[in-house]
mmCIF file of C-alpha atoms in Angstrom:
data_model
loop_
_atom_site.group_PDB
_atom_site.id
_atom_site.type_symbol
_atom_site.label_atom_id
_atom_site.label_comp_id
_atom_site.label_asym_id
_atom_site.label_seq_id
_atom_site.Cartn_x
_atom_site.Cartn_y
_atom_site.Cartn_z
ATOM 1 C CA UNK A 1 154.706 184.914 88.766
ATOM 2 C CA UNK A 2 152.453 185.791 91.615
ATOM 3 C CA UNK A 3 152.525 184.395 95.025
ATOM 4 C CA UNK A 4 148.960 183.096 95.698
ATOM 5 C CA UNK A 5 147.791 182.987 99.336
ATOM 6 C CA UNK A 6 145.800 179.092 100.566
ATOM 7 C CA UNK A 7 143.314 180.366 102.827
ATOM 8 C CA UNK A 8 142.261 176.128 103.621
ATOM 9 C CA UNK A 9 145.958 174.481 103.174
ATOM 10 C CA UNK A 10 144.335 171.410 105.286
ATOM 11 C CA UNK A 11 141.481 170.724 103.175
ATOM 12 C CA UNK A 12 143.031 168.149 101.264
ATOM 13 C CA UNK A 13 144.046 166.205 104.293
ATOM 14 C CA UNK A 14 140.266 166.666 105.772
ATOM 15 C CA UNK A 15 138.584 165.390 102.392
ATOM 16 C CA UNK A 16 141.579 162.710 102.692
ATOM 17 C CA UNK A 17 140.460 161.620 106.282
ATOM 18 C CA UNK A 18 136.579 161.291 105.498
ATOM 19 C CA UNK A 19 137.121 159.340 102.740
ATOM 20 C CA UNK A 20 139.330 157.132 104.104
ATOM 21 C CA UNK A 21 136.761 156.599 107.273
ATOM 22 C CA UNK A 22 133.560 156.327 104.876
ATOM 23 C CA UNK A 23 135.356 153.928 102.509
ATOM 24 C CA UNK A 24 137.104 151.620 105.064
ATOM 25 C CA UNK A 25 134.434 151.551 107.717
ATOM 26 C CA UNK A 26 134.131 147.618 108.893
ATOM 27 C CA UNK A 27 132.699 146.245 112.365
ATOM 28 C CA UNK A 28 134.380 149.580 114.684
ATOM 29 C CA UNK A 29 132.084 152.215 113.542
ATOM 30 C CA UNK A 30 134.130 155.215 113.678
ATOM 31 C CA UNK A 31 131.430 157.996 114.276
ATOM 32 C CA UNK A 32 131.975 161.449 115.465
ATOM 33 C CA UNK A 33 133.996 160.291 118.386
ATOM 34 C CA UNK A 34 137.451 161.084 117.595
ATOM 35 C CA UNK A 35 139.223 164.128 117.743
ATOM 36 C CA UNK A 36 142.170 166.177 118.963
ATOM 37 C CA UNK A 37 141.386 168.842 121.601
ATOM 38 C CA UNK A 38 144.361 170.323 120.562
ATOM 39 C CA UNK A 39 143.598 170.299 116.777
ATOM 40 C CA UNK A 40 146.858 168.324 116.089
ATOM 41 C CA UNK A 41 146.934 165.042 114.444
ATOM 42 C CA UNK A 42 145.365 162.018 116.351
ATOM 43 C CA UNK A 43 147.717 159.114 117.259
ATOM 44 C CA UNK A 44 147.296 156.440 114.264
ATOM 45 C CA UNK A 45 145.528 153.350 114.717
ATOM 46 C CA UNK A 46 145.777 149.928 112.809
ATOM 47 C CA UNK A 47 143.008 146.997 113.982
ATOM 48 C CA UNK A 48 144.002 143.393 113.216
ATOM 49 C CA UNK A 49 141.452 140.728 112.845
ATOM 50 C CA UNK A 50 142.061 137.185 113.066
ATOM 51 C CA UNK A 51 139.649 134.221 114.343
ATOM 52 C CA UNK A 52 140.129 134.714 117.854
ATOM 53 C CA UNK A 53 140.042 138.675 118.518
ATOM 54 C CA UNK A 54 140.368 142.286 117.240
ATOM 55 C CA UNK A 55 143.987 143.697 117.612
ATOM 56 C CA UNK A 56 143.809 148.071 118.259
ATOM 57 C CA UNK A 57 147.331 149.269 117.695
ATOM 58 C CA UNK A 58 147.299 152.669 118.541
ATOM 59 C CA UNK A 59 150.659 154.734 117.848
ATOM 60 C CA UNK A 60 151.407 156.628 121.151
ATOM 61 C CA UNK A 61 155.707 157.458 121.682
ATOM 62 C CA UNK A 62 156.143 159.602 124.550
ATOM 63 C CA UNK A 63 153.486 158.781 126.967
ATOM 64 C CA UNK A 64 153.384 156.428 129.973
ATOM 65 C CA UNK A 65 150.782 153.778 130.364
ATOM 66 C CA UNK A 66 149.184 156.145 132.712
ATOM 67 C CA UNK A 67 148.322 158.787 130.497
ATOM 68 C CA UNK A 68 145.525 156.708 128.887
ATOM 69 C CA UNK A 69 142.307 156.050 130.031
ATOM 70 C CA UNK A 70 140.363 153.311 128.552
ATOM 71 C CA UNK A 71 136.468 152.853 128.746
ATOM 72 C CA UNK A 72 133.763 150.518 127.616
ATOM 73 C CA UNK A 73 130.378 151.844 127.926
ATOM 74 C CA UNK A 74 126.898 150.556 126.026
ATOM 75 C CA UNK A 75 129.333 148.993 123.285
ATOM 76 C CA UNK A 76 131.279 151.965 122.971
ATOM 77 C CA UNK A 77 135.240 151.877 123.736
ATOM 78 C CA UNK A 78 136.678 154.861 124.057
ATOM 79 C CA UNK A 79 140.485 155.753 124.461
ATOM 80 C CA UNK A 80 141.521 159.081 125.799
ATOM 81 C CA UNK A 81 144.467 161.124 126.958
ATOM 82 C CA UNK A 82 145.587 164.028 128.438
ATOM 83 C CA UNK A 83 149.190 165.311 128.902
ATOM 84 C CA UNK A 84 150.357 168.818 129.649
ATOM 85 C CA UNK A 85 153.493 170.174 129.143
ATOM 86 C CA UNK A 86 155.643 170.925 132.100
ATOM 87 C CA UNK A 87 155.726 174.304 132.942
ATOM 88 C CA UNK A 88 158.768 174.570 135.079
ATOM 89 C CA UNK A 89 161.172 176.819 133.596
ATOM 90 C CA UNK A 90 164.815 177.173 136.049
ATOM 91 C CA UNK A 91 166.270 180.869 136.794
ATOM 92 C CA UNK A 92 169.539 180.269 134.287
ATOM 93 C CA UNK A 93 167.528 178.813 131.424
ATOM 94 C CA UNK A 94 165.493 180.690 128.626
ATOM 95 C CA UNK A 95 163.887 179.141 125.995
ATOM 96 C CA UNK A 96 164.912 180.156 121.917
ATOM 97 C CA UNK A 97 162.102 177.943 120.833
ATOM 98 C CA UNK A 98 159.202 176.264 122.726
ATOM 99 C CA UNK A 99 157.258 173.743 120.531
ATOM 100 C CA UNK A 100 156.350 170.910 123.464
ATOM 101 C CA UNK A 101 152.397 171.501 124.287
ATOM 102 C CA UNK A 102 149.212 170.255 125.640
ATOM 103 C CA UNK A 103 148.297 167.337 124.353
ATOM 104 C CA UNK A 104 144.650 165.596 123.953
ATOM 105 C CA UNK A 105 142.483 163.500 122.103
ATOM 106 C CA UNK A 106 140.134 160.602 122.186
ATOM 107 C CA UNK A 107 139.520 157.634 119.744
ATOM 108 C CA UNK A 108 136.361 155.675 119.980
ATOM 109 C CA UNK A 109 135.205 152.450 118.172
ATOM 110 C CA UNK A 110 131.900 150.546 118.083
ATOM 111 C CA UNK A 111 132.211 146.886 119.733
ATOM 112 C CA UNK A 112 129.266 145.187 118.792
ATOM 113 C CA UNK A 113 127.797 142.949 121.613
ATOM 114 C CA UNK A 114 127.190 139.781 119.802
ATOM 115 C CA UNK A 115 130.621 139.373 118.089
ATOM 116 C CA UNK A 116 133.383 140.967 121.150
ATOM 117 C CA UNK A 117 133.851 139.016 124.668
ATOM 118 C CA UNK A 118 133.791 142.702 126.319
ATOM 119 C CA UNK A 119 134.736 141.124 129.855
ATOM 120 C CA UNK A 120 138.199 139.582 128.177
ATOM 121 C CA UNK A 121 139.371 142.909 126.541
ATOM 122 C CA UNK A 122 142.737 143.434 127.527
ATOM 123 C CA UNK A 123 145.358 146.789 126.879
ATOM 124 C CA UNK A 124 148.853 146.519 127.188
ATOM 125 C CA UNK A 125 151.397 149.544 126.090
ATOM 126 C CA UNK A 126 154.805 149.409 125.430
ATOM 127 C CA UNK A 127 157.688 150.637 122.788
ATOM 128 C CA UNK A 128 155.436 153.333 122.382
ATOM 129 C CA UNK A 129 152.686 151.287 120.588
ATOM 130 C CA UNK A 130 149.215 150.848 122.753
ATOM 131 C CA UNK A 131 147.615 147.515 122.010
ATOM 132 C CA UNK A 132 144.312 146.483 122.904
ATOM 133 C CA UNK A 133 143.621 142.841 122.765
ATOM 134 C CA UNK A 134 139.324 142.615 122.146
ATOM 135 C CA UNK A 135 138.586 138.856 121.862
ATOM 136 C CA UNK A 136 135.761 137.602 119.877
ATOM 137 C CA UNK A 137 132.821 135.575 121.787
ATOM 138 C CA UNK A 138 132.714 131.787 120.565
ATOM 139 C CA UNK A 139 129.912 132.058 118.185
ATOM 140 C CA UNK A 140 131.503 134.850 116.477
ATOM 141 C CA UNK A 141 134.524 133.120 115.444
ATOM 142 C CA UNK A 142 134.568 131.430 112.089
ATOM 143 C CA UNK A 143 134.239 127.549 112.161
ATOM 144 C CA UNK A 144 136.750 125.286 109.811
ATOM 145 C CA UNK A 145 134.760 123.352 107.296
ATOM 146 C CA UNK A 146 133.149 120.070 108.841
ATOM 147 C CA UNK A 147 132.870 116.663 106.467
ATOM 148 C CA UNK A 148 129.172 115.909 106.251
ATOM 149 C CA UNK A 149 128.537 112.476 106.235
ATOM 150 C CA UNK A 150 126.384 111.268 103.341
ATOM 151 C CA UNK A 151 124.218 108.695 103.890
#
C-alpha cells in the first residue's frame, strides 16, 4: 500500500461551495463579495422569506454585537467583522498550544430596490445568532386571492 500525498485536500469543499451558490441563487445575489480574510470558513447564513420580510440568520458564537458592522450601499448589504486575538500573555503563563486567531470576513447580498423597504431593515444579535430583519415594501408582498364579482 502506498501513502499518496493530496496536494488540493479542499477542492471538494470549493466545487461544493460554487455549486451550492450557482444552484440556490434566489433574490440575494451572492457575487464575489464574500470571503474570509483569514481563509477560514465564513460564518453560515440561512435567509427566511415569508410575506412580510427577508429573515438573514447569520451564525456568529463568540462575538459581541459590536464586532459587526453592517452597511447598505446602492442595494448592496454588506456584513463585516473584524476580531483579533488578544495578545496579552502574563509572566507565569506559557502557552502548550495557541489556536485562538485573527478573525475576518464579510458577507454581502443583493437587496433589490423594488421588493426590500431598505429604511425598515433592522439587525439584532443574540445567543450567538445575528439576525437581520429586511422587510418587504407593500407592493412586493403577495396579495390573498380577491372574489371577483361576476356580473
Amino acid at each position: 500500500m502506498a501513502l499518496i500525498r493530496n496536494n488540493f485536500p479542499s477542492l471538494p469543499t470549493t466545487f461544493s461551495r460554487f455549486f451550492d451558490d450557482v444552484f440556490t441563487r434566489d433574490v440575494f445575489d451572492w457575487g464575489n463579495g464574500n470571503f474570509s480574510q483569514t481563509n477560514t470558513t465564513l460564518p453560515a447564513v440561512n435567509i427566511v422569506e415569508n410575506n412580510n420580510e427577508f429573515l438573514v440568520e447569520m451564525a456568529a458564537p463568540g462575538m459581541n454585537k459590536k464586532d459587526f458592522r453592517i452597511e447598505l450601499e446602492n442595494e448592496m448589504l454588506k456584513i463585516s467583522s473584524e476580531k483579533e486575538m488578544k495578545n496579552e500573555v502574563k509572566d507565569d503563563e506559557r502557552y502548550t498550544r495557541r489556536e485562538f486567531s485573527y478573525q475576518a470576513f464579510t458577507r454581502s447580498f443583493h437587496l433589490p430596490k423594488t421588493v426590500v423597504d431598505e429604511a425598515k431593515i433592522q439587525a439584532r444579535y443574540e445567543d450567538g445568532v445575528l439576525r437581520i430583519m429586511i422587510p418587504k415594501k407593500e407592493e412586493a408582498k403577495v396579495l390573498p386571492p380577491r372574489k371577483i364579482e361576476v356580473k
